[in-house]
PDB file of C-alpha atoms in Angstrom:
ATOM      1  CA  UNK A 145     -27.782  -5.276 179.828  1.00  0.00           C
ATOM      2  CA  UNK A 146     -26.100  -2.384 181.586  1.00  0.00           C
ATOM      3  CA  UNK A 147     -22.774  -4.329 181.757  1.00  0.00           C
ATOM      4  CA  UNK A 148     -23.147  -5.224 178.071  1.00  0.00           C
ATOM      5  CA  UNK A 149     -23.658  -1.593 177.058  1.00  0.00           C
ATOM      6  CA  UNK A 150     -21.051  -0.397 179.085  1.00  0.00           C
ATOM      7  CA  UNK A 151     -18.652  -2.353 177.264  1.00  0.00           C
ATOM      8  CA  UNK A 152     -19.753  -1.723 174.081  1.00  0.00           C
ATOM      9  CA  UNK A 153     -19.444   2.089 174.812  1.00  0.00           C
ATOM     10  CA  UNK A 154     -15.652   1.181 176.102  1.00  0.00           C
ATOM     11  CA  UNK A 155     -15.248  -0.475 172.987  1.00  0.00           C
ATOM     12  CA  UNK A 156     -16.677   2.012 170.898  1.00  0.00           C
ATOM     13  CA  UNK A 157     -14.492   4.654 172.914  1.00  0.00           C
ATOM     14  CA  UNK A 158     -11.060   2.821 172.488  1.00  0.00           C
ATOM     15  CA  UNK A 159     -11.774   2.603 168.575  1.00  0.00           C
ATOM     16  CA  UNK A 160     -12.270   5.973 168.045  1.00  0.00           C
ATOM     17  CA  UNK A 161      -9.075   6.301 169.893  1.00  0.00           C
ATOM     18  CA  UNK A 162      -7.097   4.355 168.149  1.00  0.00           C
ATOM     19  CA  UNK A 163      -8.803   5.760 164.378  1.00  0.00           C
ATOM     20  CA  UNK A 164      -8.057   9.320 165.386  1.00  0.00           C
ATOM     21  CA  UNK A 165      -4.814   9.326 167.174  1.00  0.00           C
ATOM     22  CA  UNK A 166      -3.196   6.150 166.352  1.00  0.00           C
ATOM     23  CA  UNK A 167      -2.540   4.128 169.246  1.00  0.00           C
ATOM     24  CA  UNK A 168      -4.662   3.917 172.540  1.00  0.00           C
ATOM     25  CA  UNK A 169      -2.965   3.385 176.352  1.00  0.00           C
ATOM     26  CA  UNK A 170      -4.704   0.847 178.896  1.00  0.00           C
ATOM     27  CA  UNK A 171      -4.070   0.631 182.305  1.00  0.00           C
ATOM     28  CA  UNK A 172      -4.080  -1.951 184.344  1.00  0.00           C
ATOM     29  CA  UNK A 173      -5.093  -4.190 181.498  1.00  0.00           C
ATOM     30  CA  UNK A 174      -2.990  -7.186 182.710  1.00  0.00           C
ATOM     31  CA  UNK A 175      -2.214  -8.210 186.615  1.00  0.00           C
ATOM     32  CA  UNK A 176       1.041  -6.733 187.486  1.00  0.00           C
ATOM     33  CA  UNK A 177       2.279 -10.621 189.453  1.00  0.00           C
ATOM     34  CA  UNK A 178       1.697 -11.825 186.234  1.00  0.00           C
ATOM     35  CA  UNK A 179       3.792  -9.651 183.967  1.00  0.00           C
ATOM     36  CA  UNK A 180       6.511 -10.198 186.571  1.00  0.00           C
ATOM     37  CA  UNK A 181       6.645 -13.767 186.181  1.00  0.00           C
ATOM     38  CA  UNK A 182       6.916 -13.482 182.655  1.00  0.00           C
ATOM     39  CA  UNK A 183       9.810 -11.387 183.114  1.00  0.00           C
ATOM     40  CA  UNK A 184      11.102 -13.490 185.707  1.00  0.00           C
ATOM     41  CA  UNK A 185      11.222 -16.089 183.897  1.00  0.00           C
ATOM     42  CA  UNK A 186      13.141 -14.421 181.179  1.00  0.00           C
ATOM     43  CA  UNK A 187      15.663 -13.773 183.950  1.00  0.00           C
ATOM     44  CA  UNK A 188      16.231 -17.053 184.938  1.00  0.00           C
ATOM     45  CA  UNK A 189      16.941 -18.126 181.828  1.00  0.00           C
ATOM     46  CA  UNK A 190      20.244 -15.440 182.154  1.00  0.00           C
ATOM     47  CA  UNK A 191      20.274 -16.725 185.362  1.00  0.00           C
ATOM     48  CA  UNK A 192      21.468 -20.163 185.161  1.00  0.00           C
ATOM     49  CA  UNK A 193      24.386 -18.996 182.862  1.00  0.00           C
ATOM     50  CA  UNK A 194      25.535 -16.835 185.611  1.00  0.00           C
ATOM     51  CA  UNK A 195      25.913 -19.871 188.144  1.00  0.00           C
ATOM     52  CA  UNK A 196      27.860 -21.909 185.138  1.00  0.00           C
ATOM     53  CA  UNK A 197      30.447 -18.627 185.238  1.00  0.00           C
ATOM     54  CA  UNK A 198      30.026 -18.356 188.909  1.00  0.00           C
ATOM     55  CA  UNK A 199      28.822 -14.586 188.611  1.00  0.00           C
ATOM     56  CA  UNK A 200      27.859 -13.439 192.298  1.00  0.00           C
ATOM     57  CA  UNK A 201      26.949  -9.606 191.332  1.00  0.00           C
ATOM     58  CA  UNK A 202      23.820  -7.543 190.866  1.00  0.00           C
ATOM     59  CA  UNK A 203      21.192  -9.299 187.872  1.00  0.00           C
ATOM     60  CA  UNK A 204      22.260  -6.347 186.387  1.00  0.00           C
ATOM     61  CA  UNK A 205      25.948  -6.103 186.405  1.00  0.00           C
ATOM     62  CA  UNK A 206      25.860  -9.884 185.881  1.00  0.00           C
ATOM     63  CA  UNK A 207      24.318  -9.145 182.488  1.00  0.00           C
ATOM     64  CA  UNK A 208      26.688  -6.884 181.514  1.00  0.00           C
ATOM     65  CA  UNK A 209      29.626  -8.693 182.236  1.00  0.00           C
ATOM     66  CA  UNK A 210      27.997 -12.379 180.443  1.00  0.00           C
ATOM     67  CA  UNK A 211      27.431  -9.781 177.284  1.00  0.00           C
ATOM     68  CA  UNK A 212      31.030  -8.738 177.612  1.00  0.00           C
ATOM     69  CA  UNK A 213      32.573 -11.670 178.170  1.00  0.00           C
ATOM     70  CA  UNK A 214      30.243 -14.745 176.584  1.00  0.00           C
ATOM     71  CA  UNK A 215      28.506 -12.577 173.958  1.00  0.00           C
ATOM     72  CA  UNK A 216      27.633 -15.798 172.346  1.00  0.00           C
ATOM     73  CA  UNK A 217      26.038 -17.150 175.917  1.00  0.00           C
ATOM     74  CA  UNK A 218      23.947 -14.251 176.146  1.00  0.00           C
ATOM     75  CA  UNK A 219      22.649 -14.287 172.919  1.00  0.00           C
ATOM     76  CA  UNK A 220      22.017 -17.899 172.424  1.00  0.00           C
ATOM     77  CA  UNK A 221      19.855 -16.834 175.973  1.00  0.00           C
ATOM     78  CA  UNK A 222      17.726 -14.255 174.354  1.00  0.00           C
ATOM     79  CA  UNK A 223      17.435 -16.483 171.198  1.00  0.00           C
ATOM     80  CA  UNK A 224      15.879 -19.387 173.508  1.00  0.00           C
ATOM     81  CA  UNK A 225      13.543 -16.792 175.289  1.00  0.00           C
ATOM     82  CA  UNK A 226      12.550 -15.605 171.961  1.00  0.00           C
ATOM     83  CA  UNK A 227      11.656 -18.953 170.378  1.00  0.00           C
ATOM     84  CA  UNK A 228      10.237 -20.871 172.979  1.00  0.00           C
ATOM     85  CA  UNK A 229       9.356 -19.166 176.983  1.00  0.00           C
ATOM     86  CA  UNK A 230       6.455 -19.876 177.810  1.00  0.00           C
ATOM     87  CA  UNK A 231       5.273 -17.634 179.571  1.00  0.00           C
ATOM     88  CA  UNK A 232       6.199 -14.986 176.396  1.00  0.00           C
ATOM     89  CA  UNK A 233       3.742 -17.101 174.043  1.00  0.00           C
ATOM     90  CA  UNK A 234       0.927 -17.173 176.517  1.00  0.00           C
ATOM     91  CA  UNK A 235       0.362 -13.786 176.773  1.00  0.00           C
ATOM     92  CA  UNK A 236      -0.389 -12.730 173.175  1.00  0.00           C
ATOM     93  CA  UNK A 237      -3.209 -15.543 173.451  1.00  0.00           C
ATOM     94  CA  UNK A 238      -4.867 -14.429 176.054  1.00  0.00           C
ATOM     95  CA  UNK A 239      -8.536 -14.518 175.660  1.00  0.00           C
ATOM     96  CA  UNK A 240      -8.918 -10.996 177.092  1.00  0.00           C
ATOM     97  CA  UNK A 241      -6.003  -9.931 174.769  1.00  0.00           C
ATOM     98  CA  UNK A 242      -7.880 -11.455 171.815  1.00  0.00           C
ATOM     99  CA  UNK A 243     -11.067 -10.064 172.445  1.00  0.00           C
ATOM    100  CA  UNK A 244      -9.572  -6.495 173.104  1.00  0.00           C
ATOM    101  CA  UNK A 245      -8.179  -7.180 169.670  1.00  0.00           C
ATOM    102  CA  UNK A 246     -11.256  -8.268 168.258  1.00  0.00           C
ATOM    103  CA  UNK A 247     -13.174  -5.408 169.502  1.00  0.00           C
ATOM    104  CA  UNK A 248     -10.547  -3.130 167.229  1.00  0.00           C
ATOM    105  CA  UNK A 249     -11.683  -4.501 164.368  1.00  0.00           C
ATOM    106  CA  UNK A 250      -9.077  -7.208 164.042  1.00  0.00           C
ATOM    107  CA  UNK A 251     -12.309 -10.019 163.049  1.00  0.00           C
ATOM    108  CA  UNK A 252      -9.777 -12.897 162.102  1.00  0.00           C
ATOM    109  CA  UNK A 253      -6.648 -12.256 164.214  1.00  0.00           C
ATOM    110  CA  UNK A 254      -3.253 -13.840 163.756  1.00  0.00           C
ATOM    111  CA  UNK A 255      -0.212 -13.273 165.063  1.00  0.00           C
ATOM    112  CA  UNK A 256       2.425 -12.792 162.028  1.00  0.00           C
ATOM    113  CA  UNK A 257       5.276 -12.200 163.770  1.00  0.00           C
ATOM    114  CA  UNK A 258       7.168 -14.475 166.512  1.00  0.00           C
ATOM    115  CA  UNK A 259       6.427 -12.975 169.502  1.00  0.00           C
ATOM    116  CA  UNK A 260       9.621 -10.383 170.607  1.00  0.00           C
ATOM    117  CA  UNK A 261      11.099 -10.010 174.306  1.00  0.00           C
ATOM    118  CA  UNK A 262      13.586  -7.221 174.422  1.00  0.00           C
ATOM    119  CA  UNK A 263      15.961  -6.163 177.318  1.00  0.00           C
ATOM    120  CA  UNK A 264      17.394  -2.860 176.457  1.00  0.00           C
ATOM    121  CA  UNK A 265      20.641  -1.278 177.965  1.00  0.00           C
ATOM    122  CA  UNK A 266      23.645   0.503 176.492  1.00  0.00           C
ATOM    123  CA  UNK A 267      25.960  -1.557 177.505  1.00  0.00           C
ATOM    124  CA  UNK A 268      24.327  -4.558 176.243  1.00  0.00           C
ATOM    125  CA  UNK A 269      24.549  -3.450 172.915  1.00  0.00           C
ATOM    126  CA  UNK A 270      27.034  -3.291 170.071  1.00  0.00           C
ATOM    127  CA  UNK A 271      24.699  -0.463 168.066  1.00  0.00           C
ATOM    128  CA  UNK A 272      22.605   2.345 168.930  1.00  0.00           C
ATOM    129  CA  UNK A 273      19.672   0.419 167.508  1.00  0.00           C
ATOM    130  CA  UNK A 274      19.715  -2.351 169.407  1.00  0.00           C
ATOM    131  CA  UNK A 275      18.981  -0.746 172.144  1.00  0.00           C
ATOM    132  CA  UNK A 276      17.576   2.729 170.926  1.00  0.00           C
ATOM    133  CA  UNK A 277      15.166   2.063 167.851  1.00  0.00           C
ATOM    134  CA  UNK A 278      15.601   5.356 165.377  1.00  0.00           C
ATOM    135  CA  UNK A 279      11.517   6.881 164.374  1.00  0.00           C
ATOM    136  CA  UNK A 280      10.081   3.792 162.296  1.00  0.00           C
ATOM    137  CA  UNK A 281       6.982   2.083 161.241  1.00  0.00           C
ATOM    138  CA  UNK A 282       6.523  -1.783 161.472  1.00  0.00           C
ATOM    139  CA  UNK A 283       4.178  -2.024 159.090  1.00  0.00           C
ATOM    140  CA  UNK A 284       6.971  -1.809 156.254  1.00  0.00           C
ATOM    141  CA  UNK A 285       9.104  -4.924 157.588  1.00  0.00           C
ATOM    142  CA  UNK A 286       5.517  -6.868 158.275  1.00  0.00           C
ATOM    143  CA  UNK A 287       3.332  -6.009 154.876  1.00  0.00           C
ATOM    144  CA  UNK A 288       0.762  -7.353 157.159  1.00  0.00           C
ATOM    145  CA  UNK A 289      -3.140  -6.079 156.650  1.00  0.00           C
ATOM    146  CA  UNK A 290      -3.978  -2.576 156.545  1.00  0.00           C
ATOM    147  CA  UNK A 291      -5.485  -2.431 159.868  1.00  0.00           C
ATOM    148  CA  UNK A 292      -3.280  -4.976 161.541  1.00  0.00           C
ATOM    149  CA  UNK A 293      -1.736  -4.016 165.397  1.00  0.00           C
ATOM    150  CA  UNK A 294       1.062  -3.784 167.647  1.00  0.00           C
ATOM    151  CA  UNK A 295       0.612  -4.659 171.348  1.00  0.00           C
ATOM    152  CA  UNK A 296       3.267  -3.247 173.273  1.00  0.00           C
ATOM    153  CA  UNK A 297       3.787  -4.536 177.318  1.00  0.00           C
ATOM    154  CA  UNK A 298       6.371  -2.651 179.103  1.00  0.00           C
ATOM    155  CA  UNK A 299       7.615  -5.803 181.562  1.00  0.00           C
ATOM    156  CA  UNK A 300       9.024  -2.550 184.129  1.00  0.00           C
ATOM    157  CA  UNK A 301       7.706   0.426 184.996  1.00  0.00           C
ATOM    158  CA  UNK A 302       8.670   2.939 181.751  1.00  0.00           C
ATOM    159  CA  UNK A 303       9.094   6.550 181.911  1.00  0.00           C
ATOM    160  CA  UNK A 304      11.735   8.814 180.298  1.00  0.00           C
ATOM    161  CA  UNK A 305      14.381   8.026 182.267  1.00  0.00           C
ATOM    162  CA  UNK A 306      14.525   4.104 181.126  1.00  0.00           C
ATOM    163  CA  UNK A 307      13.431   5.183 177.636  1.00  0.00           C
ATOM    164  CA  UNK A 308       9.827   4.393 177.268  1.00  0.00           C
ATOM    165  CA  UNK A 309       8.241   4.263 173.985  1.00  0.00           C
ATOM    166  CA  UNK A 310       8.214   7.677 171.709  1.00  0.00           C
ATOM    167  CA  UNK A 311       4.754   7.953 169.728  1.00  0.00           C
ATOM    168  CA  UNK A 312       4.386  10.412 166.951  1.00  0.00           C
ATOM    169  CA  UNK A 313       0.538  10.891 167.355  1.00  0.00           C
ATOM    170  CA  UNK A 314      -1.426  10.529 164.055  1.00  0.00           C
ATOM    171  CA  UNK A 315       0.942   9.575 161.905  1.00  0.00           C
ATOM    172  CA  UNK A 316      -0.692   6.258 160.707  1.00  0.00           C
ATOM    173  CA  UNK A 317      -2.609   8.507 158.837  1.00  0.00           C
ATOM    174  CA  UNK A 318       0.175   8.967 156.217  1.00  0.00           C
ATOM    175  CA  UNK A 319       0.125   5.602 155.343  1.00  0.00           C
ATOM    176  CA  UNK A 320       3.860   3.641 154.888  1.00  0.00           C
ATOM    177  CA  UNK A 321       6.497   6.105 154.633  1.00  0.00           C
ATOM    178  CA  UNK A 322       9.790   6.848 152.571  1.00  0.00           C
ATOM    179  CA  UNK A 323      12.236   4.586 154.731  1.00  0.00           C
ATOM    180  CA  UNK A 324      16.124   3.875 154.896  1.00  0.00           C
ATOM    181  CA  UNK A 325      16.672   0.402 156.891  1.00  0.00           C
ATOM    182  CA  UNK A 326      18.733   0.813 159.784  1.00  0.00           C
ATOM    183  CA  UNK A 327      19.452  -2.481 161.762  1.00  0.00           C
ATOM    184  CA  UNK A 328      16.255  -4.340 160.846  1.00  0.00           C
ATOM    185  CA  UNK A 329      14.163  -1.524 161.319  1.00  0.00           C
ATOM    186  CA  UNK A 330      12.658   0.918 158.564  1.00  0.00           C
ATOM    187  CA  UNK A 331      13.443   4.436 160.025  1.00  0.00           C
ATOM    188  CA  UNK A 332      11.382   7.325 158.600  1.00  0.00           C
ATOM    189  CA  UNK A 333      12.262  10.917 158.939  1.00  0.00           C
ATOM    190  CA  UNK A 334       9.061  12.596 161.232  1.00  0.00           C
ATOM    191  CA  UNK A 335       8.963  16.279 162.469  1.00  0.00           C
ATOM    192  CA  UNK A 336       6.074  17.107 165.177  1.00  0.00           C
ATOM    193  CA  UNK A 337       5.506  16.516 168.422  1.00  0.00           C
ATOM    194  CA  UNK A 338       5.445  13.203 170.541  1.00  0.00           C
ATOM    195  CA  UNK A 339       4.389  11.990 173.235  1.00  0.00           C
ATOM    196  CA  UNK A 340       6.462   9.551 175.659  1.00  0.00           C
ATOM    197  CA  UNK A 341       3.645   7.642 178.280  1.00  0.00           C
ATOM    198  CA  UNK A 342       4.562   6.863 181.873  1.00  0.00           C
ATOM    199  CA  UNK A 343       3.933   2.713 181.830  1.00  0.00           C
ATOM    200  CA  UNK A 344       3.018   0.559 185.322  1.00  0.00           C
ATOM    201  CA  UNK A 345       3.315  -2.999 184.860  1.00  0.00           C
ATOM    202  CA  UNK A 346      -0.104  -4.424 183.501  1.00  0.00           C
ATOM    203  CA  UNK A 347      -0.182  -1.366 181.364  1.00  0.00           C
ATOM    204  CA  UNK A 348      -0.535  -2.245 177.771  1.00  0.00           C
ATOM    205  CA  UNK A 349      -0.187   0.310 174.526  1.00  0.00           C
ATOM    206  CA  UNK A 350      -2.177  -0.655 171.242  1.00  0.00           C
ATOM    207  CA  UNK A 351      -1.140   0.771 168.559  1.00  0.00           C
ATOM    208  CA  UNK A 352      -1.381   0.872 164.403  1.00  0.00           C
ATOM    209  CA  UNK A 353       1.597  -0.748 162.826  1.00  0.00           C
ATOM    210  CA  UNK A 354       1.510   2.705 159.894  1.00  0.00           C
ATOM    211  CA  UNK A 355       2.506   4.861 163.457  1.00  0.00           C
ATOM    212  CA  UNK A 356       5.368   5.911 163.837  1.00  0.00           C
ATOM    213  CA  UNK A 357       7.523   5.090 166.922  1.00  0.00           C
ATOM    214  CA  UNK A 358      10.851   4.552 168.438  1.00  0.00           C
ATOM    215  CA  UNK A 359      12.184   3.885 171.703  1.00  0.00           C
ATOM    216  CA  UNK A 360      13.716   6.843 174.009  1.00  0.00           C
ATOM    217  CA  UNK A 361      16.963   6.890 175.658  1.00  0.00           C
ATOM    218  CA  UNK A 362      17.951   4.755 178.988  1.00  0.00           C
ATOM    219  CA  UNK A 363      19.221   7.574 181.264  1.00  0.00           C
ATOM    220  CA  UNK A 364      19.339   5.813 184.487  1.00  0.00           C
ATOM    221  CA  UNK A 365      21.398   2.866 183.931  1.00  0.00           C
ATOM    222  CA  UNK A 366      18.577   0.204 184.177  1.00  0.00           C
ATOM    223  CA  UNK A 367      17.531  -2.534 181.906  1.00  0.00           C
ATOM    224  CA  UNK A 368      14.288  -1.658 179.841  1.00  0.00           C
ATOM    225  CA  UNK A 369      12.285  -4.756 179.731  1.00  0.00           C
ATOM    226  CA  UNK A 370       9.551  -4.743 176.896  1.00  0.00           C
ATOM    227  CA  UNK A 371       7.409  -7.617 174.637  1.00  0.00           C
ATOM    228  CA  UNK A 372       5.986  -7.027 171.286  1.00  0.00           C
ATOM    229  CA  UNK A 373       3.305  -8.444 170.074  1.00  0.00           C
ATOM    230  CA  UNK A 374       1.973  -8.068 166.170  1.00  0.00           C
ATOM    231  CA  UNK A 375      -1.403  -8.943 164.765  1.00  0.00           C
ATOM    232  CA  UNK A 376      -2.732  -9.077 161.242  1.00  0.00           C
ATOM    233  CA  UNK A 377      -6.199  -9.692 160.219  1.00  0.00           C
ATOM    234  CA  UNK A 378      -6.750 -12.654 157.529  1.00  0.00           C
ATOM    235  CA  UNK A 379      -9.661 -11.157 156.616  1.00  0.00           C
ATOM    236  CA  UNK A 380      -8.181  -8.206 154.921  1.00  0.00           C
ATOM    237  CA  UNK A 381      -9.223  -7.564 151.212  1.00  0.00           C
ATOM    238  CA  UNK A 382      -5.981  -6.092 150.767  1.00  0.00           C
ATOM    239  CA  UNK A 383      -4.137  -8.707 152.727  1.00  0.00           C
ATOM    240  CA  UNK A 384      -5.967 -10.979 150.892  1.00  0.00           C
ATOM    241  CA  UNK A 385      -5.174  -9.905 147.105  1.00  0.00           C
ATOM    242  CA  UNK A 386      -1.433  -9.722 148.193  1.00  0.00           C
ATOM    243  CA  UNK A 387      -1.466 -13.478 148.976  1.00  0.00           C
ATOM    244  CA  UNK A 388      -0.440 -13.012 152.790  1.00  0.00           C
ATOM    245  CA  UNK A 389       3.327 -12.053 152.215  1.00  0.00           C
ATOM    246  CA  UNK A 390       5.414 -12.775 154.904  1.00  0.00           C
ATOM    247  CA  UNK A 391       8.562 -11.620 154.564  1.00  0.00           C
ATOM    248  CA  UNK A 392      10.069 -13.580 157.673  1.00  0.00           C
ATOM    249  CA  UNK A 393      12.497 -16.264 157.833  1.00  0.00           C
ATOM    250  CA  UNK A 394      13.130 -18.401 160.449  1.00  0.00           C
ATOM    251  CA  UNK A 395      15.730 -21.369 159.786  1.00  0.00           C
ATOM    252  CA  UNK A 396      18.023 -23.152 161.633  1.00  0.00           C
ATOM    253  CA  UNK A 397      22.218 -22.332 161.316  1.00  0.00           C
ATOM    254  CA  UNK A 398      24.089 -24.945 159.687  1.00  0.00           C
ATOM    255  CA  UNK A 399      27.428 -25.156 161.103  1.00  0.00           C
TER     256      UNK A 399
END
């Protein structure tokens, strides 16, 4: 009974959390060897491109150099990461993840979004954006439910000098925003303070998909490794009356 309550006073906690400030920080949700095979994984993927071009360097400086010089390679690599590793489509699943989200008030949970694997650097990227996200809310891309979630697993350790994730604190309380789309993303203009967490691996950030958010800047010439993960709940009345838009495509290329 103790154990029972004491969860249901964690739970209780973590809502109230997340209701008044907008997002909510975990650590050690997840074991850190098994966020680092996920990303591992990831890397092998890049990895057996390098031995096709006989790259011998760093992980790092061989990503930079298959982006420079096989841009298609590399992105056909992040493509098959983002459709079909393993690993990456595990993890949303996770009974402890769903029962976290549950516990939110997420009471039919679905994911509505494929999940997203990003590996951030300047010099991996043609745009700011791509590696830098400008202030911007994701519920105006998903028009998911009202309530629905973000989960947010840094795959490194994230701090301000690799750019870990901004958070404008309380600003899902303005509801969707006034937007301009900037590379995918709907970037609002927000004044106030923020707040930019230290991340371990296994840490996990929860947030509201109304907050707003962006990425910070890589200072220390590292890759930022990072998977998103968004849930909506089908039991929305609002979701509901919209008729579940979903304003995602996913089709193949005809050449």
């Amino acid at each position: 009974m103790e154990i029972i309550l004491e969860k249901r006073e964690l739970d209780m906690q973590l809502m109230n959390q997340l209701n008044n400030e907008g997002y909510v920080i975990i650590k050690n949700f997840f074991n850190k060897e098994y966020i680092t095979d996920l990303r591992t994984k990831a890397e092998n993927i890049f990895e057996i491109q390098f031995k096709r071009f006989h790259y011998n360097g760093t992980f790092h400086d061989n990503m930079i150099r298959l982006f420079q010089e096989q841009e298609s390679t590399f992105i056909n690599c992040g493509k098959i990461i983002q459709s079909g590793l393993i690993e990456l489509y595990k993890l949303p699943v996770d009974d402890k993840i769903i029962d976290l989200i549950k516990s939110m008030g997420i009471s039919f949970p679905n994911l509505c979004t494929r999940p997203v694997l990003f590996f951030n650097h300047p010099k991996l990227a043609k745009e700011e954006f791509y590696y830098k996200t400008p202030p911007h809310q994701d519920w105006i891309s998903m028009e998911s439910s009202l309530d629905s979630l973000v989960l947010w697993v840094p795959l490194v350790d994230v701090n301000k000098n690799n750019g870990s994730i901004l958070i404008w604190p309380k600003t899902h309380k303005k509801g969707p925003l006034p937007f301009k789309s900037i590379g995918g993303f709907a970037s609002v203009e927000i004044n106030g303070d923020y707040i930019q967490p230290e991340l371990e691996i296994g840490d996990i950030v929860i947030f509201s998909t109304f907050l707003v958010h962006s990425s910070g800047d890589i200072l220390n010439d590292t890759i930022r490794w990072s998977c998103h993960f968004r849930y909506t709940n089908m039991n929305d009345e609002d979701f509901i009356n919209r008729g579940f838009p979903n304003p995602y495509i996913y089709k193949p290329i005809t050449k």
